[in-house]
XYZ file of C-alpha atoms in Angstrom:
614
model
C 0.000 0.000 0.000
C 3.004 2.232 0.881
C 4.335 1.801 -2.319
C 1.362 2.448 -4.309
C 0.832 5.397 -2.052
C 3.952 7.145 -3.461
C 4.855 5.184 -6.975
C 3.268 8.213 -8.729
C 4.679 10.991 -6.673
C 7.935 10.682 -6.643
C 10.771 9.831 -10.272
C 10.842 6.193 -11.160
C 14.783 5.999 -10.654
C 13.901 6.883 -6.726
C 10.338 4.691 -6.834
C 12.447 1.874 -8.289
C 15.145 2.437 -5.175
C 12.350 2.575 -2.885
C 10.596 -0.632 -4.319
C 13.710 -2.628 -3.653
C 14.063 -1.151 0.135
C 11.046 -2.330 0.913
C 11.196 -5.735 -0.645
C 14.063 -6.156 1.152
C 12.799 -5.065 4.384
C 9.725 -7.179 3.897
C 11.584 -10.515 3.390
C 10.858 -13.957 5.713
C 13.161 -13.467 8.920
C 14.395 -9.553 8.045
C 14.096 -6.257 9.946
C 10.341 -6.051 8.968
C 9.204 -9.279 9.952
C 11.408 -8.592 13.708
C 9.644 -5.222 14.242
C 6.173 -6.267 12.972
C 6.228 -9.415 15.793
C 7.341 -6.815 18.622
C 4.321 -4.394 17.413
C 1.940 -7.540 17.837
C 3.735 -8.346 21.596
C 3.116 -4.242 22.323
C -0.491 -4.699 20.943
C -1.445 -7.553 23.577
C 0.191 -5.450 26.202
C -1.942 -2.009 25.874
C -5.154 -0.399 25.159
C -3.998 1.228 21.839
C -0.313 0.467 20.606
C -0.046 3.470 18.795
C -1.805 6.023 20.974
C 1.677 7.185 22.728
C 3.458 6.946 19.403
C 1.288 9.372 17.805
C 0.890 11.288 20.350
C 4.459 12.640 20.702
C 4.922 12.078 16.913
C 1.811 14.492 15.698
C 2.515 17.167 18.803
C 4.567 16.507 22.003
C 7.764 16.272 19.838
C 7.624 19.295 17.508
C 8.940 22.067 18.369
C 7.399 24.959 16.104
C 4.992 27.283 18.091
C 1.552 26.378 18.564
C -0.238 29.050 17.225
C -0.699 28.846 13.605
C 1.258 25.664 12.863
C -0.683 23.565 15.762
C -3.515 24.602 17.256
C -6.703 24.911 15.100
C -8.884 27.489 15.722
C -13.227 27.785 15.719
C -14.923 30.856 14.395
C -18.251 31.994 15.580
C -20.960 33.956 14.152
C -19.814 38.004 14.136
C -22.085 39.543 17.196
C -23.549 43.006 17.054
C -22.672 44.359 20.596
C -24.362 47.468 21.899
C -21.542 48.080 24.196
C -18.749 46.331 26.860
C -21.380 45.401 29.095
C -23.037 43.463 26.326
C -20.029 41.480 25.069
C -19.699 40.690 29.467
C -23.336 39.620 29.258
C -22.377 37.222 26.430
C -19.240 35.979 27.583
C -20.947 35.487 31.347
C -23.663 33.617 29.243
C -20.746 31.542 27.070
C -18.978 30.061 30.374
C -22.887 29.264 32.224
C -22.410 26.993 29.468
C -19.178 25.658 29.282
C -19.959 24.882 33.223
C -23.041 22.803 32.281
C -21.209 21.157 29.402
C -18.197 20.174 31.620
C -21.015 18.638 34.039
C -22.387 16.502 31.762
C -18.615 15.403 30.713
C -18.043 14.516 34.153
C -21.192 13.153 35.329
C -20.888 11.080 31.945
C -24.413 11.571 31.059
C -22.878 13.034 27.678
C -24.704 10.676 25.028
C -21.925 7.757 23.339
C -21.501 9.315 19.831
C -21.944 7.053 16.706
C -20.279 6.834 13.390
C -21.775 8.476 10.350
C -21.217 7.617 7.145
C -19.162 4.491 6.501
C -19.958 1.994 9.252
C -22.478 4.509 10.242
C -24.013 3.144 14.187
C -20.728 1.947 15.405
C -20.408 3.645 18.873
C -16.981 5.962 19.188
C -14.400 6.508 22.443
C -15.347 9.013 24.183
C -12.527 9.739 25.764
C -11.004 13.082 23.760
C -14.346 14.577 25.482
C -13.046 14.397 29.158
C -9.861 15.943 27.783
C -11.541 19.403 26.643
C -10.843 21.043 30.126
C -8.908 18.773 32.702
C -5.603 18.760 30.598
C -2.443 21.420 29.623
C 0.396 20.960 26.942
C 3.416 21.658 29.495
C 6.775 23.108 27.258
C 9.538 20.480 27.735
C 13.610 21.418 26.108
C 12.550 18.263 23.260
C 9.255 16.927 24.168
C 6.193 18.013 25.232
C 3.848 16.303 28.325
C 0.214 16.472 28.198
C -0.402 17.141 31.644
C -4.260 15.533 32.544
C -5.918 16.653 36.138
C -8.448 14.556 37.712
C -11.952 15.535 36.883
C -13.661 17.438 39.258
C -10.929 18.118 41.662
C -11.371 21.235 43.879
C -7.583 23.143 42.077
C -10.004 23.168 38.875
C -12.887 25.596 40.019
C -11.619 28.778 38.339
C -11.013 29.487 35.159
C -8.313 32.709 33.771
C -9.519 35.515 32.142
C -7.422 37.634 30.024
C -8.094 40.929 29.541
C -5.314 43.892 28.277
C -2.659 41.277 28.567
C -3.423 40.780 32.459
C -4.593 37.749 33.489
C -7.032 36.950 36.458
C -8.268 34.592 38.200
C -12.441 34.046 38.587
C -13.126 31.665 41.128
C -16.554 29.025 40.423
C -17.134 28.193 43.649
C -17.322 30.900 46.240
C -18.639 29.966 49.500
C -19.186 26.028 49.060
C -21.880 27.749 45.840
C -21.449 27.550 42.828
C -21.377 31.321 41.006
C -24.847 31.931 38.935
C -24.733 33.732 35.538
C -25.256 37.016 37.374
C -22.339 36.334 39.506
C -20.132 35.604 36.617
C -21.118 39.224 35.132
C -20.520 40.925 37.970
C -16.974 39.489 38.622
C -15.885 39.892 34.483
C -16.695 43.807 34.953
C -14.949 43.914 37.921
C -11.565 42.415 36.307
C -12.267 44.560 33.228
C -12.367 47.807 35.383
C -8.807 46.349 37.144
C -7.239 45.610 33.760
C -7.732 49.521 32.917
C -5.158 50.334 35.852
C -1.910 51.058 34.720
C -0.283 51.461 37.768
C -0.716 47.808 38.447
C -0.385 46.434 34.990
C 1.774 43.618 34.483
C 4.166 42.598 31.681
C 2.703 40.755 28.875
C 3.801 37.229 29.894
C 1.207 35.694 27.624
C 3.505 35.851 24.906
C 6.020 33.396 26.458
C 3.230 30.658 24.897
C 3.709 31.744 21.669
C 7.075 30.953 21.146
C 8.323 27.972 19.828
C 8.451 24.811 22.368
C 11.894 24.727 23.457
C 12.276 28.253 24.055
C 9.376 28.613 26.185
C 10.865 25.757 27.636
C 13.934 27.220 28.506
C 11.658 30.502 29.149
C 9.651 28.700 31.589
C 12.818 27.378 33.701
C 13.812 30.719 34.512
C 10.560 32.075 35.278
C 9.698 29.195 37.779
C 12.922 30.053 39.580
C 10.920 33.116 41.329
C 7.942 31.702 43.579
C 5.611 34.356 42.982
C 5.411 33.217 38.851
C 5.611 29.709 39.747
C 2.075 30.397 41.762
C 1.045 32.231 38.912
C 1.995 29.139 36.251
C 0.527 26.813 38.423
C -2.708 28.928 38.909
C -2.921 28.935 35.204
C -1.796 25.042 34.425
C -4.926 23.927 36.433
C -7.570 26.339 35.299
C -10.771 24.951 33.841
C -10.389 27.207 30.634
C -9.364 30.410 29.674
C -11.219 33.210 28.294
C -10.043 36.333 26.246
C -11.880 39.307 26.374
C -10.260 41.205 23.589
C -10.175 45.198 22.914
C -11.629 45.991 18.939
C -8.957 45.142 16.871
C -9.323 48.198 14.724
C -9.079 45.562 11.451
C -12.163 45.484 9.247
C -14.452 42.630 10.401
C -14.577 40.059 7.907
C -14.743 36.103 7.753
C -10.289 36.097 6.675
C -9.943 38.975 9.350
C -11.565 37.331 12.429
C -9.759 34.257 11.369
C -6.752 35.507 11.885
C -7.642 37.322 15.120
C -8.776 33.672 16.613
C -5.294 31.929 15.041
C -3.090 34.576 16.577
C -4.419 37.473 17.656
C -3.206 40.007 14.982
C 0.519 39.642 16.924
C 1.756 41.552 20.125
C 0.403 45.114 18.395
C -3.100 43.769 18.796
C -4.757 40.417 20.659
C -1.661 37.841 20.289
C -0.488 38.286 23.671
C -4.135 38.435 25.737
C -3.668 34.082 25.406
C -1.989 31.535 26.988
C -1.909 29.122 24.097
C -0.802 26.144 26.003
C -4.574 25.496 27.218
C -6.552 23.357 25.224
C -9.821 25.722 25.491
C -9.798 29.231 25.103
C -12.845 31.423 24.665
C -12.305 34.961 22.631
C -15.010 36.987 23.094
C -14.313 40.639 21.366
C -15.305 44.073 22.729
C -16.254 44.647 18.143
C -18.427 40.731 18.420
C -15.262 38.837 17.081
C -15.762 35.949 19.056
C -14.510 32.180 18.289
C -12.307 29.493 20.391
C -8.587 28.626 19.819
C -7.663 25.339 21.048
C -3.856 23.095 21.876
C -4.711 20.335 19.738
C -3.166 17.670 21.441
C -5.765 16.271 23.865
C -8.476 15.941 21.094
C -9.904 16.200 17.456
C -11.717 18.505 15.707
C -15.151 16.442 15.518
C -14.647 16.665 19.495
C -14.281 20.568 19.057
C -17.319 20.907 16.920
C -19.617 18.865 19.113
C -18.491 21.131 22.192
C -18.705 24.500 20.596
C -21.858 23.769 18.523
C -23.511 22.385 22.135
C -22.257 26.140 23.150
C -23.804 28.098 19.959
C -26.758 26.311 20.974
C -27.267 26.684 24.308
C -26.665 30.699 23.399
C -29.321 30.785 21.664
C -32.034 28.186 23.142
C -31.387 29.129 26.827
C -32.040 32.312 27.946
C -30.254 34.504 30.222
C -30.342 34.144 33.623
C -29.367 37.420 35.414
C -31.672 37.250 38.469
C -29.597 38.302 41.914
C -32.146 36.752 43.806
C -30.150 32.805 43.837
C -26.662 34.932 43.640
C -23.617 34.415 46.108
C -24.468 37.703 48.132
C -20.758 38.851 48.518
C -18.364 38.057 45.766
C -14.474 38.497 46.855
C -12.343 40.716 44.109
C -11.016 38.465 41.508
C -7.229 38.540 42.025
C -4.896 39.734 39.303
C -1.667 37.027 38.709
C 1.618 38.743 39.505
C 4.582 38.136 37.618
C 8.524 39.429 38.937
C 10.633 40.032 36.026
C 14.143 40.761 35.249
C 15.922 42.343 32.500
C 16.616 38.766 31.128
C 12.621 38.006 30.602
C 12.103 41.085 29.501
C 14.625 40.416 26.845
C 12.863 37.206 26.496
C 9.475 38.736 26.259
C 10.805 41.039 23.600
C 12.299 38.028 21.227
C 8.853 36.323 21.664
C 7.013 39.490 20.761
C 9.426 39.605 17.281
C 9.198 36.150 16.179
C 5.067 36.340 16.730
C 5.161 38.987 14.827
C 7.444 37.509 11.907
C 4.565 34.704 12.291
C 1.648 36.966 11.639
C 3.276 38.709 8.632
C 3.671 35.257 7.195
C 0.587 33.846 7.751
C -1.273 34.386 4.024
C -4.905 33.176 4.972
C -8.263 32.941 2.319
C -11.553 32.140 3.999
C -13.556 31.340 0.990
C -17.208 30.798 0.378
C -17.887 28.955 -2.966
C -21.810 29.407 -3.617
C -22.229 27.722 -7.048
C -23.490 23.929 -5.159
C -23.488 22.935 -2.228
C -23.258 19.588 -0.641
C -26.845 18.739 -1.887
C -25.766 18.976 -5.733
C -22.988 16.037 -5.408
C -25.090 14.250 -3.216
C -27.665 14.189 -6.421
C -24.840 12.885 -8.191
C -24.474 10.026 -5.806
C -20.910 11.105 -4.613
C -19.659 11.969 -1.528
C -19.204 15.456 -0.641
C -15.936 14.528 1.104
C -14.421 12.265 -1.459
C -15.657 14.916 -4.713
C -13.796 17.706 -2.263
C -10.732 16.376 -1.973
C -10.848 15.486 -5.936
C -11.803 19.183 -6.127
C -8.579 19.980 -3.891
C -5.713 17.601 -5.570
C -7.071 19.735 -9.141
C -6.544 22.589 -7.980
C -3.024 21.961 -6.492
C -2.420 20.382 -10.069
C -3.307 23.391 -12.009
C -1.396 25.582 -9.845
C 1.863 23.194 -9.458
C 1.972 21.007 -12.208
C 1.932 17.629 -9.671
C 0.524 16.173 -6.758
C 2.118 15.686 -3.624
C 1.366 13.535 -0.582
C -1.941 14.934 1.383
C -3.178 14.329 4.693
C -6.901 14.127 5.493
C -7.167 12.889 9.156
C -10.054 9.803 9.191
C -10.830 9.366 12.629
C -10.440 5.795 14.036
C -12.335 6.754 17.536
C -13.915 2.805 16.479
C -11.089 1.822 18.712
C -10.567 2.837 21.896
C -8.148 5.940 22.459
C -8.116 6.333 18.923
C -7.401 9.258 17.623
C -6.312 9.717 13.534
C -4.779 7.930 10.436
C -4.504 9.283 7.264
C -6.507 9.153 3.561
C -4.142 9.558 1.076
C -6.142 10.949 -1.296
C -3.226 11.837 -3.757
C -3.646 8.506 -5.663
C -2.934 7.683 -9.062
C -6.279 7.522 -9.872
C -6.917 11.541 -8.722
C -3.535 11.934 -10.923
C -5.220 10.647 -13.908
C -8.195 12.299 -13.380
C -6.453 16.128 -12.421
C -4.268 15.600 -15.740
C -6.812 14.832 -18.361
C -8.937 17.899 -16.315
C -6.197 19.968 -17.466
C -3.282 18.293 -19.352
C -6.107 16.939 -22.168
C -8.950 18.410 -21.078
C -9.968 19.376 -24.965
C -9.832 15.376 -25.133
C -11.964 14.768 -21.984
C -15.424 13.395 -23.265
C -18.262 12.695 -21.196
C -17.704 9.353 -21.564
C -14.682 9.050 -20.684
C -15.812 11.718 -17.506
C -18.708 9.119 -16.669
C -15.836 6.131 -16.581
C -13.282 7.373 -14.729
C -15.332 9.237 -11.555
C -16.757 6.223 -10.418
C -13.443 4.761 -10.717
C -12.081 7.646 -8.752
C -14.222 8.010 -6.296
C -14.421 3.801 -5.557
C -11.152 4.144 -4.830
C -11.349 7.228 -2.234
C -14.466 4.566 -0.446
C -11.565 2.001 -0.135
C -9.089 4.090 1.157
C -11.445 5.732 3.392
C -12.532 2.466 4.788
C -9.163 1.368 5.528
C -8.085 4.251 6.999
C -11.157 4.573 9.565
C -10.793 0.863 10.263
C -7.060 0.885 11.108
C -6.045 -0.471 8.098
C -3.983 2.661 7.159
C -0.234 2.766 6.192
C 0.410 5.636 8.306
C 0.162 4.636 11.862
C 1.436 1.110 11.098
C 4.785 2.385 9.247
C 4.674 4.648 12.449
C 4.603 2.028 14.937
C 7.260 0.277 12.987
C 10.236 2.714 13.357
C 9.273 3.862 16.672
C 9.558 -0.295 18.298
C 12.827 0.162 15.896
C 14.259 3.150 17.944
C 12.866 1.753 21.641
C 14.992 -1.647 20.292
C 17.661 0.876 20.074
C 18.382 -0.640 16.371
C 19.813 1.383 13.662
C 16.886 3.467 12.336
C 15.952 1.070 9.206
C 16.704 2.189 5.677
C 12.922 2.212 4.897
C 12.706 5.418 6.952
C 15.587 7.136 6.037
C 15.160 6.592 2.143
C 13.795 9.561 0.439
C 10.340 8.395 -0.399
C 9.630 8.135 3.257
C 10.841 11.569 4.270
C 8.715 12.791 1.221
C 5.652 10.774 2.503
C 5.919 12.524 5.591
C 5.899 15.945 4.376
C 2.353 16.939 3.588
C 2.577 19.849 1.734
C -1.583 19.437 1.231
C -2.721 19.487 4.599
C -6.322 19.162 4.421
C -9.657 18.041 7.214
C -13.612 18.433 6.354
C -14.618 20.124 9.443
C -18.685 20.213 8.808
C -20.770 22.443 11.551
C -24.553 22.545 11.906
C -24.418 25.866 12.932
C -22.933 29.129 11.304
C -19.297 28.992 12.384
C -16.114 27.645 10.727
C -12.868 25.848 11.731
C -9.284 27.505 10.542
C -5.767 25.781 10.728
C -2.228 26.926 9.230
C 0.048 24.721 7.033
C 2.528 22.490 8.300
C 4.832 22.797 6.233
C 6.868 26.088 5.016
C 5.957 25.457 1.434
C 2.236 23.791 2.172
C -1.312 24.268 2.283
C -3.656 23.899 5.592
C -7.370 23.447 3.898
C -10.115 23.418 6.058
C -13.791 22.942 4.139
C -16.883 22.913 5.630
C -19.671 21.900 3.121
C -22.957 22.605 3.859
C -26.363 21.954 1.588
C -26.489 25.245 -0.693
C -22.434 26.159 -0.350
C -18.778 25.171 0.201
C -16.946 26.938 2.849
C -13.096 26.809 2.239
C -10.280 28.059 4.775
C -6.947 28.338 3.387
C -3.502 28.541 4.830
C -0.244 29.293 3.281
C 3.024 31.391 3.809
C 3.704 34.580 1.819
C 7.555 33.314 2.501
C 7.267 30.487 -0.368
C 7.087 31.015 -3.499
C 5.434 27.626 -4.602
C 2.300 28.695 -2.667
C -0.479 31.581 -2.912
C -3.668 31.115 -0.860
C -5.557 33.297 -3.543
C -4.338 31.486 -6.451
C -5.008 28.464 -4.539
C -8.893 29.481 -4.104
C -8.969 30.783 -7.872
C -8.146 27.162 -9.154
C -10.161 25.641 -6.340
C -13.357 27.882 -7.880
C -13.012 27.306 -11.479
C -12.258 23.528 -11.238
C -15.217 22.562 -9.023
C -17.460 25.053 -11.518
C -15.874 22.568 -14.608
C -16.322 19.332 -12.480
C -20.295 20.367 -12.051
C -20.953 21.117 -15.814
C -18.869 17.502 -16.265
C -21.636 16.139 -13.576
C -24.645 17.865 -15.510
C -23.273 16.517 -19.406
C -22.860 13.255 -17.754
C -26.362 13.322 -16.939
C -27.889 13.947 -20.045
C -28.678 11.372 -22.604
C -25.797 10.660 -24.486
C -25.689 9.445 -28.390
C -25.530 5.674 -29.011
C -22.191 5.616 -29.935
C -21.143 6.968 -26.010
C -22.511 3.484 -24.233
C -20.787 1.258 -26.701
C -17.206 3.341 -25.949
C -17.811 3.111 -22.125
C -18.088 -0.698 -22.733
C -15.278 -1.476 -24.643
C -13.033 0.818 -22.092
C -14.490 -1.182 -19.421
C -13.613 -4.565 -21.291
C -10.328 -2.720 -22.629
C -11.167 -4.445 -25.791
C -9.268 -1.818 -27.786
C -11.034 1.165 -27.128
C -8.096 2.546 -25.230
C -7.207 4.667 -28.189
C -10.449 6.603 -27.616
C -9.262 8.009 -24.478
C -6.686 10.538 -23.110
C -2.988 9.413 -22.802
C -3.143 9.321 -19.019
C -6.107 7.324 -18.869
C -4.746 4.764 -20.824
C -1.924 4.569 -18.994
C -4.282 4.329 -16.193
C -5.899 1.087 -17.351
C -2.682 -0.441 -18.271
């Protein structure tokens, strides 16, 4: 499977170096066959032999910073604030219900969620859900720990609000009660009137998080050496969430613009430092009604996300707001402000953070796109799948702008098992290669026929590698597994993994996840690599909603471009879809038959197709 992963994407000479690498590796009594029968004696020992592999693999291990590269980020609907007091009553409204989601989490009277679509009814781990606020992505010098609390525990009734770059602390429970919606008001407007004095304003220490891992690390380690910011970390490490009450950000409200703002905060000059972007839930809620969550990715998915914050949108709107003092905690203590003591060396340290967010934010060259041509509800009538006819959609436009495919990741969620978290659909296959090259290479040549012939093909293929992938059948986790029992065996790291191909296999320059919402908000993630694409679609019945990521510091990408091709191809695959649909000739059924005999009517077709059926 490996190999006919990458046979098309990389030169023969290397393909053919590659094939005998893995033959070799493969053989009765070699390195594969050792490795594969120390995965099976890891598999009877634990829950999940990969979990811990991928784990530190897809996040504990890297070391770029987490905003923009790792952590994804959810945009809500823009809100039309009268004033400050009405973006409070909303945010007091916003936590009322992240307290009564968190109490269904840990009374575990959330309902068992079920797959959809392939395998649809088989019931899912529910474990990323008691991850949302009981866990923190602690900096380490080369790895990452995901640091998990115990649910429920009495350090975990407060959550941090930011607000000017101070943070605070907001105490739950005051008295043995738990704080009413009222309450919560009344204590945000009391930490928004202390964040406006500047005699007590603290350094923007916020930013720390936005470095890259090791040198908040290393950041961190001096910091902790003063007792008065290791309270302060530790007040911080163990809150429930945080929330962000951001200033207007003075940029012109739009769906790209409050992306951004929710990714990373417009930089030091604006937002980027009122975060701590270690926490796995943060709430922005904006003084101009940009409002959205930005989450560390590690401790769960994005389906996990979406069921949370669409339970949230929901709750917004379908519960009213409960302001009555009458079941209030009469006296509320002042919420206390987190002191920091700083030194000219974390100031200098503050400083380089500040810089390299900003280099960050200059980079970042985002497109949030809606394409309202079809919706979902148009391919569906074609008897595709949204997802699958997407991704075609995706590996034609990288075509037309690059001239090849490369190696894409859509995540394919194996929560079927327990702990499960992701493989991957490779859904740069030969057959999408065929198909993107007579779309454009021959696309004068392209009948409807031939159209009609090769979809089904296409798209039969994404169903098989879709099913693999959600079953654990993928290539990705396995080969993962593989060199990871290779490096605890303390062998030399196989040649499988060091060979080209593999290195190339690995670096997804089409970074891509179908992120679908019921309600009006939209998901946003950055590339992961320098010269790559982060594509996050959303597709709902009547249109397509496309977030894309790229850096203005490569010149092989260009979000804008990337969007233009994106447009016109799915316009051309549609008026393919209605041709195909219409009666053809007689002479049109009699082709289709011989191609799928290959009785001789491969002359008929494009080059590539013929190639295809060889």
């Amino acid at each position: 499977m490996y190999l006919s992963c990458m046979k098309h994407l990389v030169k023969e000479e290397q393909y053919q170096k590659t094939k005998a690498i893995v033959v070799k590796f493969g053989e009765p009594g070699g390195t594969g066959e050792l490795l594969q029968k120390k995965l099976l004696e890891r598999s009877d020992k634990t829950y999940n032999w990969v979990y811990d592999y991928w784990l530190e693999d897809m996040y504990l291990n890297q070391r770029l910073a987490l905003p923009v590269n790792s952590n994804p980020a959810m945009v809500f609907p823009k809100q039309n604030f009268k004033d400050r007091k009405d973006s409070l009553r909303f945010a007091a409204h916003l936590i009322t219900g992240v307290l009564e989601y968190k109490e269904r989490i840990d009374t575990r009277v959330l309902p068992v969620d079920f797959a959809r679509g392939q395998l649809a009814g088989t019931p899912l781990c529910m474990k990323q859900y008691y991850r949302l606020f009981n866990t923190y992505r602690l900096p380490g010098h080369k790895r990452d720990t995901l640091v998990i609390h115990k649910p429920g525990s009495i350090e975990q009734e407060h959550i941090i609000v930011a607000c000017k770059n101070q943070f605070f602390v907001l105490d739950l429970v005051v008295n043995k009660k738990k704080l009413k919606e009222m309450d919560i008001l009344t204590q945000l407007e009391k930490i928004v009137k202390m964040a406006e004095n500047s005699e007590e304003r603290q350094p923007p220490f916020g930013l720390l998080t936005s470095d890259g891992r090791t040198e908040w690390a290393q950041a961190r380690e001096v910091l902790i050496k003063d007792s008065v910011n290791r309270e302060s970390l530790a007040v911080i490490e163990k809150c429930l969430c945080v929330l962000c009450l951001d200033n207007p950000s003075g940029m012109e409200v739009g769906d790209t613009s409050r992306a951004l703002l929710m990714l990373h905060g417009g930089g030091h000059e604006k937002m980027g430092a009122n975060r701590w972007y270690d926490k796995p839930m943060q709430f922005i809620v904006g003084e101009d009604g940009v409002c959205g969550t930005v989450c560390e990715h590690s401790p769960f998915e994005g389906i996990v996300l979406v069921a949370c914050t669409e339970y949230l949108m929901k709750f917004m709107t379908g519960s009213p707001s409960k302001m009555g003092r009458a079941t209030s905690v009469s006296e509320l203590p002042t919420p206390a402000r987190l002191l920091w003591k700083t030194t000219p060396h974390i100031q200098d340290l503050l400083k380089a953070s500040a810089e390299r967010l900003q280099r960050l934010v200059r980079d970042l060259d985002m497109d949030v796109h809606k394409f309202e041509v079809y919706g979902k509800e148009f391919i569906k009538k074609q008897k595709m799948s949204p997802d699958a006819y997407i991704q075609v959609a995706l590996q034609l436009a990288f075509y037309r702008c690059n001239g090849r495919l490369v190696s894409t990741y859509e995540s394919a969620s194996i929560r079927r098992f327990h702990e499960g978290r992701v493989d991957n659909i490779r859904s740069a296959t030969s057959e999408a290669l065929a198909f993107v090259k007579a779309m454009t290479d021959e696309k004068a040549s392209l009948s409807v026929s031939h159209f009609s012939y090769l979809v089904p093909q296409l798209l039969g293929y994404s169903h098989y590698t879709v099913h693999h992938a959600i079953t654990g059948l993928g290539i990705d986790n396995h080969l993962l597994g593989l060199r990871e029992i290779a490096q605890e065996l303390k062998m030399e790291r196989p040649e499988i993994f060091t060979d080209e191909t593999y290195v190339a296999s690995n670096q997804f320059i089409l970074s891509t996840s179908q992120v679908p919402t019921t309600v009006e908000m939209f998901c946003c993630y950055g590339p992961v690599v320098p010269n790559g694409y982060g594509c996050c679609y959303n597709p709902q019945s009547d249109h397509l909603l496309f977030s894309v990521t790229s850096f203005h510091g490569s010149t092989e990408t260009c979000s804008a471009v990337f969007i233009k091709a994106l447009d016109e191809g799915l316009v051309e695959m549609r008026d393919l879809c209605r041709k195909s649909n219409k009666p053809q000739s007689s002479a049109a059924p009699a082709a289709s038959k011989a191609v799928v005999n290959n009785q001789g009517a491969g002359s008929k077709l494009p080059s590539t197709l013929q190639k295809t059926m060889k």
